Coordinates of C-alpha atoms in Angstrom, one line a residue:
X1 CA 81.0 -14.6 -155.5
X2 CA 79.9 -16.6 -153.5
X3 CA 76.9 -18.8 -153.2
X4 CA 74.4 -18.1 -151.4
X5 CA 74.2 -21.3 -149.0
X6 CA 77.1 -19.1 -147.6
X7 CA 76.3 -16.1 -146.8
X8 CA 75.8 -15.0 -142.3
X9 CA 73.5 -12.5 -141.6
X10 CA 75.3 -9.7 -140.7
X11 CA 78.6 -9.6 -142.5
X12 CA 79.2 -8.7 -146.3
X13 CA 80.6 -10.7 -149.5
X14 CA 84.3 -10.0 -148.9
X15 CA 84.2 -11.4 -145.5
X16 CA 82.4 -14.7 -146.7
X17 CA 85.6 -14.7 -150.0
X18 CA 88.2 -14.5 -146.3
X19 CA 86.2 -17.3 -144.7
X20 CA 85.7 -19.9 -147.7
X21 CA 89.6 -19.3 -148.4
X22 CA 89.8 -19.9 -144.7
X23 CA 88.3 -23.8 -144.7
X24 CA 89.9 -24.9 -148.3
X25 CA 93.3 -24.3 -146.9
X26 CA 91.9 -26.7 -144.2
X27 CA 95.1 -25.0 -142.8
X28 CA 93.2 -25.4 -139.6
X29 CA 93.2 -21.1 -138.8
X30 CA 88.8 -21.7 -139.1
X31 CA 88.2 -22.4 -135.5
X32 CA 90.5 -18.6 -134.6
X33 CA 88.6 -16.8 -137.6
X34 CA 84.5 -18.5 -136.3
X35 CA 87.0 -17.1 -132.6
X36 CA 87.6 -13.6 -134.3
X37 CA 84.4 -13.1 -135.3
X38 CA 82.2 -14.5 -132.1
X39 CA 82.8 -11.4 -130.8
X40 CA 81.3 -9.4 -133.6
X41 CA 78.1 -10.7 -135.5
X42 CA 77.7 -13.7 -131.7
X43 CA 76.8 -16.4 -131.1
X44 CA 73.4 -16.8 -132.9
X45 CA 74.7 -15.8 -136.3
X46 CA 77.9 -18.0 -135.0
X47 CA 75.4 -20.7 -134.7
X48 CA 73.9 -20.5 -138.1
X49 CA 76.9 -20.9 -139.6
X50 CA 77.8 -24.0 -138.4
X51 CA 74.5 -25.3 -139.5
X52 CA 75.0 -23.6 -142.6
X53 CA 79.0 -24.2 -143.3
X54 CA 78.5 -27.9 -143.4
X55 CA 75.8 -29.5 -146.0
X56 CA 77.8 -32.5 -145.6
X57 CA 76.3 -33.0 -141.6
X58 CA 74.4 -36.2 -141.0
X59 CA 70.3 -35.8 -141.6
X60 CA 68.5 -35.8 -137.8
X61 CA 66.8 -39.5 -139.8
X62 CA 69.9 -41.2 -139.2
X63 CA 71.3 -41.0 -136.0
X64 CA 70.9 -43.8 -134.0
X65 CA 67.9 -43.3 -131.3
X66 CA 68.1 -44.7 -127.9
X67 CA 64.9 -47.9 -127.0
X68 CA 62.1 -47.9 -124.3
X69 CA 61.8 -51.0 -125.3
X70 CA 61.3 -54.2 -122.0
X71 CA 62.7 -57.6 -122.6
X72 CA 61.7 -59.9 -120.6
X73 CA 61.0 -63.6 -120.5
X74 CA 57.2 -64.8 -120.3
X75 CA 56.3 -65.9 -117.0
X76 CA 53.2 -68.5 -116.8
X77 CA 51.8 -65.8 -113.9
X78 CA 51.9 -63.0 -113.9
X79 CA 52.0 -61.0 -110.1
X80 CA 48.8 -59.3 -111.9
X81 CA 47.0 -62.2 -112.7
X82 CA 47.4 -63.2 -109.7
X83 CA 46.5 -60.1 -107.0
X84 CA 43.4 -60.4 -109.0
X85 CA 43.0 -64.2 -108.6
X86 CA 43.4 -63.7 -104.9
X87 CA 41.5 -60.8 -103.8
X88 CA 38.6 -62.6 -105.7
X89 CA 38.7 -65.7 -103.8
X90 CA 38.9 -62.2 -101.1
X91 CA 36.1 -61.3 -102.2
X92 CA 33.8 -64.9 -102.5
X93 CA 35.5 -65.0 -98.9
X94 CA 34.4 -62.2 -97.7
X95 CA 30.6 -62.4 -99.8
X96 CA 30.1 -66.1 -97.6
X97 CA 30.2 -65.0 -95.3
X98 CA 28.4 -61.8 -95.0
X99 CA 25.5 -64.2 -96.1
X100 CA 26.8 -67.3 -93.6
X101 CA 28.0 -66.2 -90.8
X102 CA 24.7 -65.3 -87.7
X103 CA 26.7 -62.6 -86.1
X104 CA 27.6 -60.6 -89.2
X105 CA 24.5 -60.7 -91.9
X106 CA 22.7 -59.3 -89.4
X107 CA 24.1 -56.2 -88.8
X108 CA 24.4 -55.9 -92.4
X109 CA 21.1 -56.3 -93.0
X110 CA 19.9 -53.1 -91.9
X111 CA 19.3 -51.2 -95.0
X112 CA 19.7 -53.2 -97.1
X113 CA 23.7 -53.1 -95.9
X114 CA 24.9 -56.3 -97.3
X115 CA 22.8 -56.5 -100.6
X116 CA 25.2 -53.2 -100.9
X117 CA 28.2 -54.9 -99.9
X118 CA 27.6 -58.3 -101.9
X119 CA 26.8 -56.0 -104.9
X120 CA 30.0 -54.4 -104.4
X121 CA 32.2 -57.2 -104.1
X122 CA 30.6 -59.2 -107.3
X123 CA 32.0 -56.0 -108.8
X124 CA 34.8 -55.9 -107.8
X125 CA 35.1 -59.5 -108.5
X126 CA 33.9 -59.0 -112.0
X127 CA 37.0 -56.0 -113.1
X128 CA 39.3 -59.0 -111.1
X129 CA 37.2 -61.6 -113.8
X130 CA 37.8 -58.9 -116.6
X131 CA 41.7 -58.7 -115.8
X132 CA 42.6 -61.8 -116.6
X133 CA 40.1 -62.9 -119.1
X134 CA 41.2 -61.2 -122.7
X135 CA 44.9 -63.3 -121.7
X136 CA 43.1 -66.3 -122.3
X137 CA 40.6 -65.0 -125.7
X138 CA 44.4 -63.9 -127.1
X139 CA 45.0 -67.1 -127.2
X140 CA 42.3 -68.8 -128.0
X141 CA 42.0 -66.3 -130.8
X142 CA 45.9 -66.9 -132.5
X143 CA 45.5 -71.0 -131.1
X144 CA 42.2 -72.1 -133.5
X145 CA 40.6 -68.8 -134.4
X146 CA 41.3 -67.3 -137.9
X147 CA 44.2 -65.3 -136.0
X148 CA 42.6 -61.3 -137.4
X149 CA 43.6 -58.5 -136.6
X150 CA 39.9 -57.0 -136.1
X151 CA 39.6 -60.2 -133.3
X152 CA 42.6 -59.3 -131.4
X153 CA 40.8 -55.6 -131.8
X154 CA 37.4 -56.4 -130.7
X155 CA 39.0 -58.8 -127.7
X156 CA 41.0 -56.1 -126.6
X157 CA 38.9 -53.9 -126.2
X158 CA 35.8 -56.3 -125.1
X159 CA 33.8 -54.2 -127.8
X160 CA 31.0 -56.0 -128.6
X161 CA 30.2 -53.8 -132.2
X162 CA 34.5 -53.3 -133.4
X163 CA 33.8 -53.4 -136.4
X164 CA 34.1 -56.7 -138.7
X165 CA 34.9 -58.8 -134.7
X166 CA 33.3 -63.0 -135.7
X167 CA 30.6 -63.6 -134.0
X168 CA 32.2 -66.0 -132.1
X169 CA 33.3 -63.2 -130.3
X170 CA 31.2 -61.3 -129.9
X171 CA 28.8 -64.2 -128.4
X172 CA 31.5 -64.8 -126.7
X173 CA 31.8 -60.9 -125.8
X174 CA 27.8 -60.7 -125.1
X175 CA 29.0 -63.2 -122.6
X176 CA 30.8 -61.8 -120.4
X177 CA 28.8 -58.2 -120.8
X178 CA 25.5 -60.3 -119.6
X179 CA 27.6 -62.2 -116.6
X180 CA 27.6 -59.6 -113.9
X181 CA 24.8 -58.4 -114.7
X182 CA 23.2 -61.8 -115.0
X183 CA 24.9 -62.4 -111.0
X184 CA 23.8 -58.5 -110.5
X185 CA 19.8 -60.0 -110.8
X186 CA 20.2 -63.8 -109.5
X187 CA 22.1 -62.5 -105.2
X188 CA 19.2 -60.4 -105.0
X189 CA 17.1 -63.1 -105.7
X190 CA 17.3 -65.0 -102.3
X191 CA 15.4 -62.9 -100.4
X192 CA 13.3 -64.0 -97.6
X193 CA 16.1 -65.4 -95.0
X194 CA 17.0 -64.1 -92.1
X195 CA 19.6 -64.2 -89.7
X196 CA 19.1 -63.5 -85.2
X197 CA 21.4 -63.0 -82.5
X198 CA 20.4 -63.5 -78.4
X199 CA 19.7 -60.5 -77.3
X200 CA 19.2 -59.3 -73.1
X201 CA 15.6 -58.4 -72.6
X202 CA 16.6 -57.0 -69.5
X203 CA 19.3 -54.4 -70.4
X204 CA 16.4 -53.2 -73.3
X205 CA 13.9 -53.2 -71.6
X206 CA 14.9 -51.9 -68.0
X207 CA 12.8 -54.1 -66.3
X208 CA 12.3 -57.7 -65.3
X209 CA 10.1 -59.6 -67.2
X210 CA 7.3 -60.3 -66.6
X211 CA 4.3 -63.3 -67.7
X212 CA 0.9 -63.9 -66.7
X213 CA -2.6 -63.7 -67.8
X214 CA -2.7 -60.6 -69.8
X215 CA -4.8 -59.7 -73.1
X216 CA -2.2 -58.3 -75.6
X217 CA -1.7 -55.5 -75.9
X218 CA -4.6 -52.3 -77.2
X219 CA -6.7 -55.2 -75.8
X220 CA -7.2 -55.5 -71.8
X221 CA -9.3 -53.1 -71.4
X222 CA -12.1 -54.1 -74.2
X223 CA -15.2 -54.1 -73.7
X224 CA -17.2 -54.6 -71.1
X225 CA -15.2 -56.7 -68.5
X226 CA -16.7 -59.8 -69.4
X227 CA -14.1 -61.5 -71.2
X228 CA -16.4 -62.3 -73.7
X229 CA -14.6 -59.7 -77.0
X230 CA -10.6 -61.4 -76.1
X231 CA -12.8 -65.4 -76.0
X232 CA -13.4 -64.2 -79.8
X233 CA -10.2 -62.7 -80.8
X234 CA -7.8 -65.5 -79.1
X235 CA -10.0 -67.5 -80.3
X236 CA -10.6 -66.3 -84.0
X237 CA -7.3 -67.7 -85.5
X238 CA -7.5 -71.8 -84.2
X239 CA -10.6 -71.7 -85.3
X240 CA -9.8 -69.4 -89.1
X241 CA -7.3 -72.5 -89.4
X242 CA -8.9 -75.7 -88.7
X243 CA -12.4 -73.9 -89.9
X244 CA -13.5 -76.1 -93.6
X245 CA -12.2 -76.2 -97.3
X246 CA -14.2 -74.0 -100.1
X247 CA -15.1 -77.3 -102.0
X248 CA -17.9 -78.2 -99.4
X249 CA -19.0 -80.8 -101.8
X250 CA -15.4 -83.0 -100.3
X251 CA -15.4 -85.8 -98.6
X252 CA -12.3 -84.3 -97.3
X253 CA -13.0 -80.9 -96.6
X254 CA -11.7 -80.1 -93.2
X255 CA -7.8 -80.4 -92.4
X256 CA -5.9 -82.8 -90.9
X257 CA -5.8 -82.9 -87.6
X258 CA -2.3 -81.6 -85.8
X259 CA 0.2 -84.9 -85.5
X260 CA 2.2 -83.1 -82.4
X261 CA 0.9 -79.4 -80.1
X262 CA 0.3 -76.8 -83.0
X263 CA 0.3 -73.0 -81.9
X264 CA -2.3 -70.7 -83.1
X265 CA -3.2 -67.4 -82.2
X266 CA -1.5 -65.8 -79.2
X267 CA -1.3 -68.4 -76.7
X268 CA -3.5 -71.1 -77.9
X269 CA -1.7 -74.1 -77.8
X270 CA -3.6 -77.8 -79.2
X271 CA -1.8 -80.1 -76.9
X272 CA -3.8 -83.4 -78.6
X273 CA -7.3 -84.8 -80.3
X274 CA -8.7 -84.3 -76.8
X275 CA -5.9 -81.6 -75.0
X276 CA -5.8 -77.7 -74.9
X277 CA -3.5 -75.0 -73.6
X278 CA -3.9 -71.4 -73.0
X279 CA -0.7 -70.4 -72.7
X280 CA -0.2 -67.2 -70.2
X281 CA 2.0 -64.4 -71.9
X282 CA 4.0 -62.0 -72.0
X283 CA 3.9 -58.5 -69.9
X284 CA 1.8 -56.4 -72.3
X285 CA 4.9 -53.1 -71.2
X286 CA 7.3 -55.9 -71.3
X287 CA 5.8 -56.3 -75.3
X288 CA 5.2 -52.5 -76.4
X289 CA 8.6 -52.5 -75.7
X290 CA 10.3 -54.8 -77.5
X291 CA 7.7 -53.7 -80.4
X292 CA 9.9 -50.2 -80.0
X293 CA 13.0 -51.1 -80.5
X294 CA 11.8 -53.1 -83.8
X295 CA 13.0 -51.7 -87.3
X296 CA 10.0 -52.7 -90.4
X297 CA 9.9 -56.5 -90.8
X298 CA 12.5 -57.5 -87.7
X299 CA 11.0 -59.6 -85.1
X300 CA 12.1 -60.9 -81.5
X301 CA 12.1 -64.8 -80.7
X302 CA 11.4 -65.0 -77.1
X303 CA 10.7 -68.1 -75.4
X304 CA 9.5 -68.8 -71.8
X305 CA 8.6 -71.6 -68.7
X306 CA 4.6 -69.9 -68.5
X307 CA 2.3 -71.6 -66.9
X308 CA -1.0 -72.7 -68.3
X309 CA -5.1 -72.6 -69.0
X310 CA -6.1 -76.1 -69.9
X311 CA -8.1 -78.2 -70.6
X312 CA -8.9 -82.6 -71.2
X313 CA -11.3 -84.4 -71.6
X314 CA -12.6 -87.0 -69.1
X315 CA -12.8 -90.4 -70.2
X316 CA -15.3 -91.5 -68.0
X317 CA -17.1 -94.0 -68.5
X318 CA -21.5 -92.2 -68.7
X319 CA -22.2 -96.2 -68.2
X320 CA -20.5 -96.0 -65.0
X321 CA -22.6 -96.1 -61.7
X322 CA -20.6 -93.8 -59.9
X323 CA -20.3 -91.3 -62.5
X324 CA -24.5 -92.0 -62.8
X325 CA -24.5 -91.4 -59.6
X326 CA -21.6 -87.5 -59.5
X327 CA -23.7 -86.5 -62.4
X328 CA -26.6 -86.2 -61.1
X329 CA -25.3 -84.6 -57.7
X330 CA -23.7 -82.6 -59.5
X331 CA -26.9 -81.8 -62.0
X332 CA -28.9 -81.4 -59.0
X333 CA -27.0 -79.1 -57.1
X334 CA -25.6 -76.2 -60.5
X335 CA -29.5 -76.2 -61.2
X336 CA -30.6 -74.3 -58.1
X337 CA -28.4 -71.8 -59.3
X338 CA -28.6 -69.4 -61.1
X339 CA -25.5 -69.5 -64.1
X340 CA -24.4 -73.1 -63.5
X341 CA -26.6 -75.2 -65.9
X342 CA -26.9 -72.7 -68.6
X343 CA -29.1 -73.8 -72.1
X344 CA -29.1 -71.6 -74.7
X345 CA -31.5 -73.3 -78.5
X346 CA -29.6 -73.0 -82.0
X347 CA -32.9 -72.7 -83.3
X348 CA -32.1 -75.8 -85.4
X349 CA -33.3 -78.5 -83.3
X350 CA -30.3 -78.3 -81.7
X351 CA -29.3 -76.5 -78.1
X352 CA -26.3 -76.0 -75.9
X353 CA -26.2 -76.7 -72.6
X354 CA -23.0 -76.1 -69.3
X355 CA -22.5 -76.8 -67.1
X356 CA -20.9 -75.9 -64.1
X357 CA -19.9 -74.9 -60.6
X358 CA -22.4 -72.7 -59.3
X359 CA -20.4 -69.1 -58.6
X360 CA -18.2 -69.3 -56.7
X361 CA -17.7 -72.4 -56.5
X362 CA -15.2 -75.0 -58.2
X363 CA -14.9 -74.7 -61.5
X364 CA -12.3 -76.8 -62.9
X365 CA -15.0 -79.2 -64.2
X366 CA -17.6 -78.4 -67.0
X367 CA -20.0 -80.2 -68.1
X368 CA -20.9 -79.2 -72.4
X369 CA -23.5 -80.6 -75.0
X370 CA -24.7 -81.3 -78.1
X371 CA -28.5 -81.1 -76.9
X372 CA -31.7 -82.2 -79.2
X373 CA -33.9 -78.2 -78.1
X374 CA -36.3 -78.9 -75.8
X375 CA -37.0 -75.6 -77.4
X376 CA -36.3 -71.7 -76.3
X377 CA -37.6 -71.5 -72.9
X378 CA -37.5 -75.3 -71.7
X379 CA -34.8 -76.3 -70.8
X380 CA -33.1 -79.9 -70.8
X381 CA -33.6 -82.1 -67.7
X382 CA -30.4 -84.4 -66.1
X383 CA -31.2 -87.4 -67.2
X384 CA -31.9 -85.5 -70.9
X385 CA -28.7 -84.3 -70.8
X386 CA -26.0 -87.3 -69.7
X387 CA -26.1 -89.8 -72.6
X388 CA -24.9 -85.9 -75.0
X389 CA -22.6 -84.9 -71.9
X390 CA -18.3 -84.1 -72.5
X391 CA -16.4 -83.9 -68.6
X392 CA -13.1 -82.2 -69.2
X393 CA -11.2 -81.1 -66.6
X394 CA -9.3 -77.9 -66.0
X395 CA -6.5 -76.9 -64.4
X396 CA -2.9 -74.2 -64.9
X397 CA 0.0 -76.4 -65.9
X398 CA 3.7 -76.0 -66.2
X399 CA 4.3 -75.8 -70.4
X400 CA 6.7 -74.1 -72.7
X401 CA 6.0 -71.7 -74.7
X402 CA 8.0 -69.5 -77.7
X403 CA 6.5 -66.7 -79.3
X404 CA 7.1 -63.9 -82.1
X405 CA 7.1 -60.2 -81.4
X406 CA 7.0 -57.3 -84.1
X407 CA 5.8 -54.0 -84.6
X408 CA 2.3 -55.0 -84.8
X409 CA 1.8 -58.1 -83.0
X410 CA 2.5 -61.2 -81.6
X411 CA 2.1 -64.8 -82.1
X412 CA 2.3 -67.5 -80.5
X413 CA 4.9 -70.1 -82.8
X414 CA 5.4 -73.1 -80.8
X415 CA 5.2 -74.6 -77.2
X416 CA 4.7 -77.6 -75.1
X417 CA 3.6 -78.5 -72.0
X418 CA 4.9 -81.1 -69.4
X419 CA 1.2 -82.7 -68.2
X420 CA 2.2 -81.1 -64.7
X421 CA -0.3 -80.1 -62.4
X422 CA -0.1 -76.2 -60.5
X423 CA 0.6 -76.1 -56.6
X424 CA -2.9 -76.1 -54.4
X425 CA -1.9 -72.3 -55.0
X426 CA -1.8 -71.8 -58.6
X427 CA -5.7 -73.4 -58.3
X428 CA -7.0 -70.6 -56.7
X429 CA -8.0 -68.7 -59.6
X430 CA -10.3 -72.2 -61.4
X431 CA -11.1 -73.6 -57.7
X432 CA -12.6 -71.0 -56.3
X433 CA -13.6 -67.9 -58.5
X434 CA -16.2 -66.7 -59.2
X435 CA -16.5 -66.1 -62.7
X436 CA -20.4 -66.8 -63.8
X437 CA -19.7 -69.1 -66.7
X438 CA -22.4 -69.7 -68.4
X439 CA -24.5 -66.1 -68.0
X440 CA -21.5 -64.9 -70.7
X441 CA -20.5 -67.2 -73.0
X442 CA -23.0 -67.9 -74.1
X443 CA -23.6 -66.9 -77.4
X444 CA -19.8 -67.3 -78.1
X445 CA -20.0 -70.8 -77.5
X446 CA -22.9 -71.4 -79.3
X447 CA -21.0 -69.3 -82.1
X448 CA -18.0 -72.1 -82.3
X449 CA -19.8 -75.8 -81.6
X450 CA -22.5 -74.7 -82.9
X451 CA -21.7 -76.4 -86.9
X452 CA -20.7 -79.6 -85.2
X453 CA -24.6 -80.7 -84.1
X454 CA -25.0 -79.4 -88.0
X455 CA -23.1 -79.3 -90.8
X456 CA -19.9 -80.8 -88.7
X457 CA -21.8 -83.6 -87.0
X458 CA -19.3 -86.0 -86.6
X459 CA -16.5 -84.1 -87.2
X460 CA -13.7 -85.1 -86.2
X461 CA -12.4 -81.5 -84.3
X462 CA -15.0 -81.5 -82.2
X463 CA -13.5 -82.3 -78.6
X464 CA -9.8 -79.5 -80.2
X465 CA -13.0 -77.5 -80.4
X466 CA -14.2 -78.7 -77.3
X467 CA -11.2 -78.2 -75.2
X468 CA -10.4 -75.1 -76.3
X469 CA -13.9 -73.3 -76.8
X470 CA -13.6 -74.1 -72.3
X471 CA -9.9 -73.7 -71.8
X472 CA -10.6 -70.2 -73.6
X473 CA -13.4 -70.1 -71.9
X474 CA -12.1 -69.7 -68.3
X475 CA -8.7 -67.7 -68.7
X476 CA -10.7 -65.0 -71.4
X477 CA -12.9 -64.3 -67.8
X478 CA -9.8 -64.9 -65.5
X479 CA -8.4 -62.2 -67.4
X480 CA -10.9 -59.5 -67.5
X481 CA -11.5 -59.7 -63.7
X482 CA -8.3 -60.7 -61.9
X483 CA -5.4 -60.2 -63.6
X484 CA -3.3 -56.7 -61.6
X485 CA -3.9 -55.2 -65.6
X486 CA -7.8 -54.8 -64.6
X487 CA -7.6 -53.1 -60.8
X488 CA -9.7 -55.5 -59.6
X489 CA -8.3 -57.7 -56.0
X490 CA -8.4 -61.1 -55.8
X491 CA -11.2 -62.5 -53.2
X492 CA -11.6 -66.3 -53.2
X493 CA -14.2 -67.8 -51.3
X494 CA -11.0 -70.0 -50.0
X495 CA -9.7 -71.6 -46.7
X496 CA -8.8 -68.9 -44.0
X497 CA -5.0 -69.2 -45.5
X498 CA -5.7 -68.9 -48.8
X499 CA -8.1 -66.2 -48.2
X500 CA -6.5 -64.0 -49.4
X501 CA -3.4 -64.2 -52.7
X502 CA -1.5 -62.2 -54.5
X503 CA -1.3 -62.3 -58.0
X504 CA 2.6 -63.5 -57.6
X505 CA 0.9 -66.7 -55.5
X506 CA -1.9 -67.3 -57.4
X507 CA 0.6 -67.8 -60.5
X508 CA -1.6 -65.0 -61.7
X509 CA 2.1 -62.7 -63.0
X510 CA 4.8 -64.0 -62.5
X511 CA 8.6 -63.3 -63.2
X512 CA 10.8 -64.9 -66.2
X513 CA 13.5 -65.5 -66.8
X514 CA 13.2 -65.7 -71.0
X515 CA 15.5 -66.3 -73.6
X516 CA 15.2 -63.0 -76.7
X517 CA 16.6 -63.9 -80.3
X518 CA 16.1 -60.7 -82.2
X519 CA 15.6 -61.8 -85.5
X520 CA 16.6 -60.1 -88.4
X521 CA 15.6 -59.7 -93.0
X522 CA 18.2 -61.2 -94.3
X523 CA 18.9 -62.4 -98.1
X524 CA 18.5 -66.6 -97.9
X525 CA 22.0 -68.8 -97.1
X526 CA 21.5 -71.0 -99.8
X527 CA 23.7 -72.9 -101.4
X528 CA 22.7 -71.8 -105.0
X529 CA 23.0 -67.8 -103.2
X530 CA 27.6 -69.6 -102.5
X531 CA 27.6 -70.9 -106.5
X532 CA 26.3 -67.2 -107.9
X533 CA 29.1 -65.8 -105.6
X534 CA 32.2 -68.5 -106.5
X535 CA 30.7 -68.1 -110.3
X536 CA 33.2 -65.8 -111.2
X537 CA 36.3 -66.9 -108.9
X538 CA 35.8 -69.8 -110.8
X539 CA 36.2 -68.6 -113.9
X540 CA 39.7 -66.6 -112.8
X541 CA 41.1 -69.9 -111.4
X542 CA 40.4 -72.1 -114.9
X543 CA 41.8 -69.3 -117.1
X544 CA 44.8 -69.1 -115.5
X545 CA 44.8 -73.0 -115.5
X546 CA 44.8 -72.7 -119.0
X547 CA 46.9 -69.4 -119.8
X548 CA 49.8 -71.5 -117.1
X549 CA 49.2 -74.7 -119.0
X550 CA 47.8 -75.6 -122.1
X551 CA 49.1 -72.0 -124.2
X552 CA 52.2 -71.4 -121.9
X553 CA 54.7 -72.1 -124.5
X554 CA 52.9 -69.4 -127.3
X555 CA 53.6 -66.2 -128.7
X556 CA 51.9 -64.2 -126.6
X557 CA 52.5 -62.6 -123.3
X558 CA 49.8 -60.7 -121.0
X559 CA 51.7 -56.7 -122.4
X560 CA 49.8 -58.0 -126.8
X561 CA 48.4 -54.5 -127.8
X562 CA 49.6 -52.4 -129.5
X563 CA 53.0 -51.4 -128.2
X564 CA 54.4 -54.8 -128.5
X565 CA 53.0 -55.3 -131.9
X566 CA 53.8 -52.0 -132.9
X567 CA 57.6 -53.0 -131.6
X568 CA 57.9 -56.4 -133.8
X569 CA 55.5 -55.8 -137.1
X570 CA 57.1 -55.9 -140.3
X571 CA 57.1 -52.7 -142.5
X572 CA 56.7 -53.8 -145.5
X573 CA 52.7 -55.7 -144.5
X574 CA 51.2 -53.0 -143.3
X575 CA 49.9 -51.0 -146.9
X576 CA 47.1 -53.5 -146.2
X577 CA 46.1 -51.2 -143.5
X578 CA 46.1 -48.0 -145.0
X579 CA 43.4 -45.9 -145.6
X580 CA 42.3 -46.4 -141.7
X581 CA 44.1 -44.1 -139.9
X582 CA 41.9 -41.5 -138.3
X583 CA 38.1 -44.4 -138.6
X584 CA 40.5 -47.7 -137.4
X585 CA 37.7 -49.2 -139.4
X586 CA 39.4 -51.9 -143.1
X587 CA 37.2 -52.9 -145.3
X588 CA 38.2 -56.7 -145.1
X589 CA 39.4 -59.1 -141.8
X590 CA 43.7 -59.1 -142.3
X591 CA 45.2 -61.9 -140.3
X592 CA 48.5 -61.0 -138.4
X593 CA 50.9 -63.5 -138.3
X594 CA 53.1 -63.4 -134.7
X595 CA 56.7 -66.0 -135.2
X596 CA 59.5 -66.3 -131.9
X597 CA 62.6 -65.0 -134.4
X598 CA 66.6 -64.9 -133.6
X599 CA 66.6 -61.4 -135.0
X600 CA 70.4 -59.7 -134.9
X601 CA 71.8 -61.6 -131.9
X602 CA 68.4 -61.7 -130.2
X603 CA 65.0 -62.6 -130.1
X604 CA 61.9 -60.4 -130.6
X605 CA 58.6 -61.6 -131.9
X606 CA 57.4 -61.2 -135.3
X607 CA 54.4 -59.5 -136.6
X608 CA 53.4 -59.6 -140.6
X609 CA 49.0 -58.1 -141.3
X610 CA 48.6 -61.3 -143.7
X611 CA 46.9 -60.1 -147.0
X612 CA 42.9 -61.5 -146.1
X613 CA 43.0 -64.1 -149.4
X614 CA 46.4 -65.9 -147.7
X615 CA 45.8 -69.4 -146.3
X616 CA 48.9 -69.9 -144.6
X617 CA 47.9 -70.7 -141.1
X618 CA 48.8 -68.2 -138.9
X619 CA 50.9 -69.0 -136.0
X620 CA 50.4 -73.4 -136.1
X621 CA 53.6 -74.7 -134.5
X622 CA 55.2 -72.0 -133.4
X623 CA 56.3 -71.1 -129.4
X624 CA 58.2 -70.0 -127.2
X625 CA 61.1 -71.2 -126.5
X626 CA 61.5 -71.1 -122.6
X627 CA 62.6 -68.9 -119.6
X628 CA 63.8 -66.6 -123.2
X629 CA 64.3 -62.6 -123.0
X630 CA 62.0 -61.6 -125.7
X631 CA 63.1 -58.4 -127.2

């Protein structure tokens, strides 16, 4: 009999005995026998025969295996790290341009696109930073830390709650995770900025730009065309801004006078403490067309050379004999005409008196004053009024103004006047016009100026208020009577050559080549915002600088991880890790020792897992040999 292991499927005992004898004889007939049997037993039986009849064949575990590792030498700056730094710097440049460049930031200012772009760039920079920091952290742990396997694992996986991770690395990883969150919040706090680009108003609006003595949109036809409501609307911002503080007991309860021209509302420009100008404004249809182009938060800044109605205090002395003669003559003529010499009692022992030329007539001289009240039905005599009368000159001058137009308003933000008085034609609306100012404006003037006879007596704001009131009074009256919107023609009592003036000739409306800027809300152009954007690229450069210089000789490369450790691990030291095949957790921290060495004519890095109680300090003096390829 033959041994059972020698039996082939489908063969008899006799055949196997012959096969065994042939194999023992070593006469070289085995091949022919097997070849002969192949025809009757088939290829699968021959294969089984070859396997089974060779009990001394070598095991597959003893055969040499191919090596898939890639030997390499350590480089100072890995290509991926260099690309990460370049990418982060490009993102920084794009982020700075998105904020600092006026045109780019303006285009990105729609629908928060600037915030979206900066958030995207910060995210890319965070990815770049996250790709280089683990290498530095690993070097720090190997050089200065306890060099535990758990610390390496937590650093590689960037896991804040990794098992048995050191407190220092928990804090460090926590900070790296919090950094992008903090930056994403920080850059959004720089709101409140703006970006502006010049625009062609004519191209966008579709027609020429006109300025003149207009009311703002919505106020052109308000009221009964007396001008009183327009006067109140125009002067209200000035009155609010210059009103007394709530602390009426304070000696300095009033705001200080501005030291340079100050704008109020949509057309008041206080030139100084004795002169105030009411600037002509853009045509209402122009303003409405601009407002239709604007989105929420957007505005136009429009600058233009314009005309203005200016009231200036006249310093002629009441003690001068010539002045007195002129005043008395002026006053006597006004007393003979209705509405030229008006008085209104304030019911508090004070009254307001307004004196001008009879209408139609010259309104360029206005006498006004707060006088002791002679009674409700009485009027002060010219002699009684003279000591309290203040003379103001009213004329049209050349000025410049800058307005901000938003979706719901127009506001004068800056301006100046040259003091150049316009030619005679443009003065006709004042010197030859029928205004009847005292008839319509006395209650409004008492409301506006009456406080300076009582609660604000001797205030330094008396003259600015008076100049503003007189200029606004004449401007509002002309605006509702004589502009094209009021549909009234100009019928001046003027010399024959000036009897009928067109609105353009009279300076009521005129074409202006203004300059406009379209402003959008964006992030503030702040150096701190630039620092927020630059934090991550700067950290990347710092990390790469340290790893390329201070830690270049350390036996750690960019590819340090599971594969590199398994490639060089000492198998005999793995017993400390038994029991963690699924959990990946250890009951104690174990140390990982790494050492460059020369083995089997190859330079390799050996890794050893060390007992927690080992006092050997891992990797303190072991260094790479430069330009050596490690396997």
